[in-house]
Short mmCIF file of C-alpha atoms and ligand atoms in Angstrom, two decimals:
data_model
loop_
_atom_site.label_atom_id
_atom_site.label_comp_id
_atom_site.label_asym_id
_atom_site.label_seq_id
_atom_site.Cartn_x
_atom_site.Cartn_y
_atom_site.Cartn_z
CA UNK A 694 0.00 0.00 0.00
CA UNK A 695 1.65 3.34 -0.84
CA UNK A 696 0.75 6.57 0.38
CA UNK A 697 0.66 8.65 -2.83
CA UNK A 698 -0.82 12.12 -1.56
CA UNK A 699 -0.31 13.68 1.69
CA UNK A 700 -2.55 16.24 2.95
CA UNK A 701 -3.77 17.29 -0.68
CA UNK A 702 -6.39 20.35 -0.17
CA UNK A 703 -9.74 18.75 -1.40
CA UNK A 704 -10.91 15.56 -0.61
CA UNK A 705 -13.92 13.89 -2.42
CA UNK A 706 -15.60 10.48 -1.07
CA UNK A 707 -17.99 8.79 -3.31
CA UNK A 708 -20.08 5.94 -1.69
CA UNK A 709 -20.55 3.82 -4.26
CA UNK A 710 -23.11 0.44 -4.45
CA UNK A 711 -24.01 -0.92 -8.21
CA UNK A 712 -23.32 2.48 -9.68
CA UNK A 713 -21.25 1.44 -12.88
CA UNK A 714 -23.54 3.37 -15.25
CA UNK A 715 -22.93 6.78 -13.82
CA UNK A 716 -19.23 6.65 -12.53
CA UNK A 717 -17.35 7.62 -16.29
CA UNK A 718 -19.83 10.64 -16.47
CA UNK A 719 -19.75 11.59 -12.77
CA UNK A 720 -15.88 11.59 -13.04
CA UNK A 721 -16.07 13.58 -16.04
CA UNK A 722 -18.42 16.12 -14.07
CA UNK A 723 -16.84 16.17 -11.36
CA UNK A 724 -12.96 16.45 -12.42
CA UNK A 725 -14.00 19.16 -14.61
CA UNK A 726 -14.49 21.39 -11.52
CA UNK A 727 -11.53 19.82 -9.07
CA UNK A 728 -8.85 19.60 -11.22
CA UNK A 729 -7.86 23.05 -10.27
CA UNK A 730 -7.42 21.91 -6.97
CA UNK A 731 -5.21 19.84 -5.20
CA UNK A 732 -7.66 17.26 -5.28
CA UNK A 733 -7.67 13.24 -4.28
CA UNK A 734 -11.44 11.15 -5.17
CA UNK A 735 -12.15 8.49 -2.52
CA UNK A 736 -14.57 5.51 -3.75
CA UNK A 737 -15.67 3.32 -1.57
CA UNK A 738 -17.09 0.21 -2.79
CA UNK A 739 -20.10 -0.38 -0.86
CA UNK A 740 -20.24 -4.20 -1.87
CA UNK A 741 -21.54 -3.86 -5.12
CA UNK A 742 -22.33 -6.74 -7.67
CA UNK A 743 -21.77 -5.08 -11.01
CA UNK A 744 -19.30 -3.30 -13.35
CA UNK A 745 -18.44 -0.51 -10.50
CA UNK A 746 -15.12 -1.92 -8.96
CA UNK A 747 -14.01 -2.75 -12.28
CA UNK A 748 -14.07 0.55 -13.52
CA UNK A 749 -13.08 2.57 -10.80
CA UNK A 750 -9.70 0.27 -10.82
CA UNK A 751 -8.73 1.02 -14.53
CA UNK A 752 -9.36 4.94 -13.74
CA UNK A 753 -7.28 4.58 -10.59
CA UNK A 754 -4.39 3.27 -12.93
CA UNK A 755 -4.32 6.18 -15.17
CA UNK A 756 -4.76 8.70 -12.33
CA UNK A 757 -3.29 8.55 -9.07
CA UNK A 758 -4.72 10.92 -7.93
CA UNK A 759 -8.09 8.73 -8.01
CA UNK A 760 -8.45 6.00 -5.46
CA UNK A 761 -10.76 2.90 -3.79
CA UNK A 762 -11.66 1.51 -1.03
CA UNK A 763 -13.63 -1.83 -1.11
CA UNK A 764 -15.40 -3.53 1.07
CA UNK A 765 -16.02 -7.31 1.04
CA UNK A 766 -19.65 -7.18 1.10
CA UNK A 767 -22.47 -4.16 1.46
CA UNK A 768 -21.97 -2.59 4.73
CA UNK A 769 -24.31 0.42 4.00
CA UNK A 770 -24.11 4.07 2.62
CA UNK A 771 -23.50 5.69 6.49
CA UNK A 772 -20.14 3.33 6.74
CA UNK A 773 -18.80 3.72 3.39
CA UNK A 774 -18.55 7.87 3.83
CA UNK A 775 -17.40 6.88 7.00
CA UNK A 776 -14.34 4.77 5.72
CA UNK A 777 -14.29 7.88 3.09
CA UNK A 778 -13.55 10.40 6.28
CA UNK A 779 -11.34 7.69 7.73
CA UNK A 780 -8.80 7.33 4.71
CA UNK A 781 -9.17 10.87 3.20
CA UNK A 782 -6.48 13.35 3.53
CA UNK A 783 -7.84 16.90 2.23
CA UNK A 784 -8.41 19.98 4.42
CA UNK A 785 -12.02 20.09 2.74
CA UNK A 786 -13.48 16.60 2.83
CA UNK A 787 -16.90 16.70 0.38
CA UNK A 788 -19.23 13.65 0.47
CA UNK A 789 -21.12 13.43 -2.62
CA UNK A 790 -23.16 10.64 -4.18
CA UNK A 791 -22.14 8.71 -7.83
CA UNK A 792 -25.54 8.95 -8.87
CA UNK A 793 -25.49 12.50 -10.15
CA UNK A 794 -28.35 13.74 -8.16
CA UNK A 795 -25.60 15.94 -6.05
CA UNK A 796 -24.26 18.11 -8.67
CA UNK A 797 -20.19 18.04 -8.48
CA UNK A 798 -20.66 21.72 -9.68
CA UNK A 799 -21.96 23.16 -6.56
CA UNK A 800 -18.15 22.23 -4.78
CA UNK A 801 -16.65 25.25 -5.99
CA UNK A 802 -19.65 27.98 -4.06
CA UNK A 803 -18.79 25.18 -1.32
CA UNK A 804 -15.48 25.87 -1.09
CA UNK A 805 -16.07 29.75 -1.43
CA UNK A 806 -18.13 29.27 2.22
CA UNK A 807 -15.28 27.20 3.67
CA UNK A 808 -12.72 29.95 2.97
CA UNK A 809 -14.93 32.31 4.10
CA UNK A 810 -14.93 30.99 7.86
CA UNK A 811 -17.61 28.12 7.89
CA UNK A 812 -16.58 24.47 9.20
CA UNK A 813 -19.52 22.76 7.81
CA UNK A 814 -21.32 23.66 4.58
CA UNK A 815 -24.78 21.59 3.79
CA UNK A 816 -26.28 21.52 0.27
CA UNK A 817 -29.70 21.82 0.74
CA UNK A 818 -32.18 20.83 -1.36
CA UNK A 819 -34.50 23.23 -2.46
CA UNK A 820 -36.44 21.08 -5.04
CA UNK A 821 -36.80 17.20 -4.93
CA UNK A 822 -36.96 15.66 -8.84
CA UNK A 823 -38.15 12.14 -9.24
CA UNK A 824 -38.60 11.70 -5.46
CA UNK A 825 -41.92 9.98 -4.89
CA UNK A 826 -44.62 11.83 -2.93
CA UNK A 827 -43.97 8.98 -0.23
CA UNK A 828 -40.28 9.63 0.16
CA UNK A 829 -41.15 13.31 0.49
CA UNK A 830 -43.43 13.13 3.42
CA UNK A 831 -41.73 10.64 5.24
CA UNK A 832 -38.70 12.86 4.53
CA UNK A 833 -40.66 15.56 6.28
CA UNK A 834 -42.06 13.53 9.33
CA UNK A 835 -38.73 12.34 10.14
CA UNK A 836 -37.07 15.84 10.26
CA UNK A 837 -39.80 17.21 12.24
CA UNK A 838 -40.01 14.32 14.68
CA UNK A 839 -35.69 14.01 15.26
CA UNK A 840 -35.52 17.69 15.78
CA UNK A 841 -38.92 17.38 18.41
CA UNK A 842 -37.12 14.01 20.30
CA UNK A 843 -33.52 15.37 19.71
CA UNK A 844 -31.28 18.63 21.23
CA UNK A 845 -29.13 18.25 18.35
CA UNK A 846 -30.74 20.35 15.87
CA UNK A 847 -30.55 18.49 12.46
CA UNK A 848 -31.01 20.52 9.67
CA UNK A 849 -33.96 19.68 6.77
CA UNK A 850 -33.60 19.00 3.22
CA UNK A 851 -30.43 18.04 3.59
CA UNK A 852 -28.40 14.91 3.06
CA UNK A 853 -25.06 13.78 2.78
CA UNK A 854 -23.52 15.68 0.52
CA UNK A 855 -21.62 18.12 2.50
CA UNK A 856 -18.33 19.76 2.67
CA UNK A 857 -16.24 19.49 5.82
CA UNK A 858 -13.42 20.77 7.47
CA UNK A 859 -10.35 18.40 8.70
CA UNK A 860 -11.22 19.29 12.27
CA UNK A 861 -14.67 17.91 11.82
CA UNK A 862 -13.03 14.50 10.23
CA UNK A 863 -10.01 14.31 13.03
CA UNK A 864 -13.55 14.65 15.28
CA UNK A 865 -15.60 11.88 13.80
CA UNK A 866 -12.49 9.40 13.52
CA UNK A 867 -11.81 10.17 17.13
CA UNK A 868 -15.41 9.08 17.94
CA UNK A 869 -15.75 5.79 19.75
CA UNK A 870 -19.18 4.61 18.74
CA UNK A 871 -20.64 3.32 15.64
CA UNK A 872 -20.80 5.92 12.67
CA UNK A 873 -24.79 4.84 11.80
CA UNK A 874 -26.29 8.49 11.58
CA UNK A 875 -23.50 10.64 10.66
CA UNK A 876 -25.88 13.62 9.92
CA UNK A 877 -26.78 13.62 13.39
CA UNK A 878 -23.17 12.93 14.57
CA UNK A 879 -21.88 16.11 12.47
CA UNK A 880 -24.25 18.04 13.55
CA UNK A 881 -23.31 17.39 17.34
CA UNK A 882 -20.40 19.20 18.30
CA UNK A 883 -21.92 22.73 17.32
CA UNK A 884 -19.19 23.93 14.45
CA UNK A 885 -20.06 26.76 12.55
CA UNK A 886 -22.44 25.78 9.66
CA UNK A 887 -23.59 27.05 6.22
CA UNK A 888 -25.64 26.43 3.46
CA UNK A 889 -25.67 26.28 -0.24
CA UNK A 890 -28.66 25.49 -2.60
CA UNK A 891 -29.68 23.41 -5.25
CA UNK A 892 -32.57 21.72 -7.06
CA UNK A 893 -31.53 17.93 -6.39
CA UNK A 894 -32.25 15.98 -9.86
CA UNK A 895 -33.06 12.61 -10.20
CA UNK A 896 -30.44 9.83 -10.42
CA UNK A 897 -28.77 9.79 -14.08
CA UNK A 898 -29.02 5.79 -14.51
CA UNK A 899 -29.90 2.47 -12.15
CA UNK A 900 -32.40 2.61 -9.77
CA UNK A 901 -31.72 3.77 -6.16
CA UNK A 902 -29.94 1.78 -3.19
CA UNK A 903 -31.86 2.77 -0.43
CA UNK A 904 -34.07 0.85 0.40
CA UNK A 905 -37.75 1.05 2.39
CA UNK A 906 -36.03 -1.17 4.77
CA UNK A 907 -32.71 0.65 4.76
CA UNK A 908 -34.43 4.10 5.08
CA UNK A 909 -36.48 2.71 8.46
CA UNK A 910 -32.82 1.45 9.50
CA UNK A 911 -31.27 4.91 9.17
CA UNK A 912 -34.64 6.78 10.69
CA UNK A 913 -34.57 4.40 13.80
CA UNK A 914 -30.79 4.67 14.42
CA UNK A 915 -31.00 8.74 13.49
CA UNK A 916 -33.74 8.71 16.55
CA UNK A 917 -32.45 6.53 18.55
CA UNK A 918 -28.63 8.10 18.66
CA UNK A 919 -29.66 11.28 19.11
CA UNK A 920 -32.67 11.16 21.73
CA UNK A 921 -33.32 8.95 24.73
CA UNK A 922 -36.85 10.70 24.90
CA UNK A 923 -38.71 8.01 23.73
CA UNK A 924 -38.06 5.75 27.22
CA UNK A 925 -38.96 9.04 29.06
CA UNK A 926 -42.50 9.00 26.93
CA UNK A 927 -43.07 5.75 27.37
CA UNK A 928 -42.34 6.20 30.84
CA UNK A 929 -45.27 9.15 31.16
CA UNK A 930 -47.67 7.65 28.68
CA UNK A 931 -47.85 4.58 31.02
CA UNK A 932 -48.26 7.44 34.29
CA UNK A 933 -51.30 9.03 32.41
CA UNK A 934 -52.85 5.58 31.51
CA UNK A 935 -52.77 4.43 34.91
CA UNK A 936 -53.95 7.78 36.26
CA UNK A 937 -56.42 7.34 34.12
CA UNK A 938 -57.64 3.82 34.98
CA UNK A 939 -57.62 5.30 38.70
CA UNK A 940 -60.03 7.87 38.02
CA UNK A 941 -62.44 5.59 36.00
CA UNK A 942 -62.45 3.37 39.08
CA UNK A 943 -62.95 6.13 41.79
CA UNK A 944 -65.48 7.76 39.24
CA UNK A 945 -67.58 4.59 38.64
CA UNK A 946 -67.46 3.79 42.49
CA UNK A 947 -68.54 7.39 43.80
CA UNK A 948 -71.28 7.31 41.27
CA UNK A 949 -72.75 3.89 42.37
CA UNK A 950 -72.09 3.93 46.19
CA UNK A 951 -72.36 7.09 47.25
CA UNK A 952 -74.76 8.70 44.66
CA UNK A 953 -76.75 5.22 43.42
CA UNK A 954 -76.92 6.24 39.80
CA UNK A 955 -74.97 4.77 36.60
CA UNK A 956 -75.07 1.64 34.94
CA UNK A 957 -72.61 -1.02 37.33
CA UNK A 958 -72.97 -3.72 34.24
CA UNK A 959 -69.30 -3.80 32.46
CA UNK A 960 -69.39 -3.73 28.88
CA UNK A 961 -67.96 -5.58 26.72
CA UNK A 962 -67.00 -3.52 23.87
CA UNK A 963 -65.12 -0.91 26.48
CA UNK A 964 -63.57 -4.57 28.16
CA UNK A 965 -62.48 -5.57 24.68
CA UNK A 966 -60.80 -2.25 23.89
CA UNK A 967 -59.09 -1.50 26.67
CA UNK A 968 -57.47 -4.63 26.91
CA UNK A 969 -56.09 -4.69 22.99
CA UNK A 970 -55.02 -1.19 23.40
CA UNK A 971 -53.41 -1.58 26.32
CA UNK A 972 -51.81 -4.85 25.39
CA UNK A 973 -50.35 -2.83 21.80
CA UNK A 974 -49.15 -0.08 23.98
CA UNK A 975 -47.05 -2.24 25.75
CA UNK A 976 -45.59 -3.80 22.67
CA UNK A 977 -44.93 -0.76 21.50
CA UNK A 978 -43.31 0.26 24.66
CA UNK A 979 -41.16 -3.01 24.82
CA UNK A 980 -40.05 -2.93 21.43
CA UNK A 981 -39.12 0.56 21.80
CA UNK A 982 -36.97 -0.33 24.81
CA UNK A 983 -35.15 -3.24 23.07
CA UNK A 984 -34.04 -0.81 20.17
CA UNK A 985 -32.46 0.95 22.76
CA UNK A 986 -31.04 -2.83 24.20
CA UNK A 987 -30.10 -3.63 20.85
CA UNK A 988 -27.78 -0.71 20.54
CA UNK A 989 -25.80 -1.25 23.29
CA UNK A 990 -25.38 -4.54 22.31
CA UNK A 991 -24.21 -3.63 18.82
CA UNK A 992 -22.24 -1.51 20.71
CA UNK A 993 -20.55 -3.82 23.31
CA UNK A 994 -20.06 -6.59 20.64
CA UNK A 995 -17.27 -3.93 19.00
CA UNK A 996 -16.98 -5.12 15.67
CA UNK A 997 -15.64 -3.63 12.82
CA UNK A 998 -17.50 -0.84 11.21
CA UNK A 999 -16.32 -2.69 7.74
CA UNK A 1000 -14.13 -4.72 5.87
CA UNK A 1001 -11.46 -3.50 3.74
CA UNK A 1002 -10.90 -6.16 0.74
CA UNK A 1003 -8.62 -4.17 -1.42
CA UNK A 1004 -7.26 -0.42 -1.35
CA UNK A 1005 -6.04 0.88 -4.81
CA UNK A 1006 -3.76 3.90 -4.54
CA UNK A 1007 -4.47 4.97 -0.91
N1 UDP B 1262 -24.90 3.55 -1.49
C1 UDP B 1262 -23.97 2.80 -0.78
N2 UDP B 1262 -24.41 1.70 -0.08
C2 UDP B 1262 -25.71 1.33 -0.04
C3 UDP B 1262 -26.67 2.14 -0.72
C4 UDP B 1262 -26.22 3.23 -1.43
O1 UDP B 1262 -22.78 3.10 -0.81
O2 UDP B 1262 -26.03 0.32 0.61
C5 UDP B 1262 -24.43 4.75 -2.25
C6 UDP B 1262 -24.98 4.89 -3.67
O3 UDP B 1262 -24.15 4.27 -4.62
C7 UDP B 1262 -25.00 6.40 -3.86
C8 UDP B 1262 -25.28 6.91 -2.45
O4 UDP B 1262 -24.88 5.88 -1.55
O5 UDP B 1262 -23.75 6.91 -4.30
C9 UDP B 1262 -26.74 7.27 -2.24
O6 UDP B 1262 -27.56 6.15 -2.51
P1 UDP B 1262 -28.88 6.22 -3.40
O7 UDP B 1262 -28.69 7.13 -4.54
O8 UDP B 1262 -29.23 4.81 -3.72
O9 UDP B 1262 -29.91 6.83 -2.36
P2 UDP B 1262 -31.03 7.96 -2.63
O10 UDP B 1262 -30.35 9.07 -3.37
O11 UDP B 1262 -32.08 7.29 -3.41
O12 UDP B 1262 -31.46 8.35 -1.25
MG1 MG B 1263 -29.39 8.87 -5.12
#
């Protein structure tokens, strides 16, 4: 393994998963606006079972300045940038996807903001192509609920593509637990944060990698990581209920014993619903809490984030 480029200035890491339609065009795009820098391109494989590694090797031997990661099998979009931060040398580290839909152009108003003082600078979308009206309100909900549950403010319409400083990245690889919401994990420490915009297009080819179960993964862990509120909820919801149940009790006696009125036959209908709600909200509430379990046990089992197969240039 040889160390080609020390502390270049710019830094680009490109997730990639099944991507080998759009890689020749996004490196055409997007050297056309670094190559005036001193510049380095991350890939990280993400495990993927087409052309992708293939192509990003015979690039890497014509340019050195062009590198990969990859991993043995798919460890998931949040790891691969965070093997990207891990491995990249720049002073400005910019995570962008390979499927076009973060446009390499907007790097250079980017860098503009990082010169200008900022540590962070988000590209925020301010129009959503070829996103499906379900992916857009979901979207929505799960800003509005993370930023309810969560002090970390996390900031909306925005994704991954991002320019940071090194002091963010010496921050991150310093962290000690699992990288699975780095939005959040960014957002954390309070550096000073700007914005660019664009209109976010849809992906040039392939279809997308995120899954509906991969999006519910990275919701869940974004909420969980960020907020222990939940368990204090759950914890106050199950106060009320039984407050509740009290009162009925008290209620129903006071109006039978003391005043003789009411009807003292239970029905079944009220029986029947209390029970099956009651019996979901506990579900609820135990699931909830082994999310939470589950976590720590991710987290005391310590394994690997990823596995490195081959490194090409790094
Ligand atoms: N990706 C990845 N691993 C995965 C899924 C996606 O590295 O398991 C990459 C993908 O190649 C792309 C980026 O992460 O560069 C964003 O994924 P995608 O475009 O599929 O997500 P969407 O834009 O639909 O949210
Ligand atoms: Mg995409």
């Amino acid at each position: 393994m040889k160390n080609t480029m020390k502390n270049c200035y710019l830094s680009l890491i490109v997730p990639v998963y099944n991507e080998d339609r759009n890689i020749e065009i996004f490196l055409q795009r997007a050297l056309k606006i670094i190559k005036k820098y001193d510049y380095e391109i991350i890939f990280i494989n993400d495990g993927s079972t087409d052309r992708s590694e293939e192509i990003i090797k015979s690039h890497c031997q014509k340019n050195e300045r062009i590198k990969l990661i990859s991993f043995t099998r798919n460890f998931g979009h949040q790891m691969a940038l965070f093997a990207g931060y891990q491995f990249a040398q720049g002073q400005a580290i910019v995570s962008i996807d390979a499927d076009l839909q973060d446009p390499p152009e907007l790097i250079e108003a980017m860098i503009d903001r990082w010169q200008a003082g900022a540590k962070i600078i988000y590209a925020k979308r301010q129009e959503r192509q070829g996103e499906t009206f379900f992916k857009l309100v979901t979207a929505k909900l799960f800003y509005w609920l993370i930023n309810f549950l969560s002090e970390t403010s996390i900031p909306e319409d925005v994704g991954d593509f991002r320019l940071v400083d090194r002091g963010v990245v010496e921050y991150l690889k310093n962290l000690s637990e699992k990288p699975e919401f780095l939005r959040g994990l960014v957002s954390w420490p309070g550096f000073k944060i700007d914005f660019v915009y664009f209109k976010r297009d849809k992906r040039h080819f392939g279809k997308t990698g995120y899954t509906l179960g991969k999006m519910i993964n990275l919701a869940l862990n974004g909420i969980i990581a960020f907020s222990t509120k939940p368990l204090r909820l759950s914890t106050l919801l199950g106060f009320f209920v039984s407050l509740f149940a009290i009162f009925i009790v008290v209620f129903k006696s006071v109006q039978h014993f003391v005043f003789g009125q009411g009807v003292w036959l239970p029905g079944w209908a009220s029986l029947f619903f209390s029970i099956v709600f009651l019996g979901g909200v506990q579900l609820i509430m135990i699931g909830l809490l082994g999310e939470y379990i589950a976590r720590i046990y991710k987290e005391v089992q310590r394994r690997p984030n990823y596995i490195i197969k081959e490194m090409v240039n790094c």
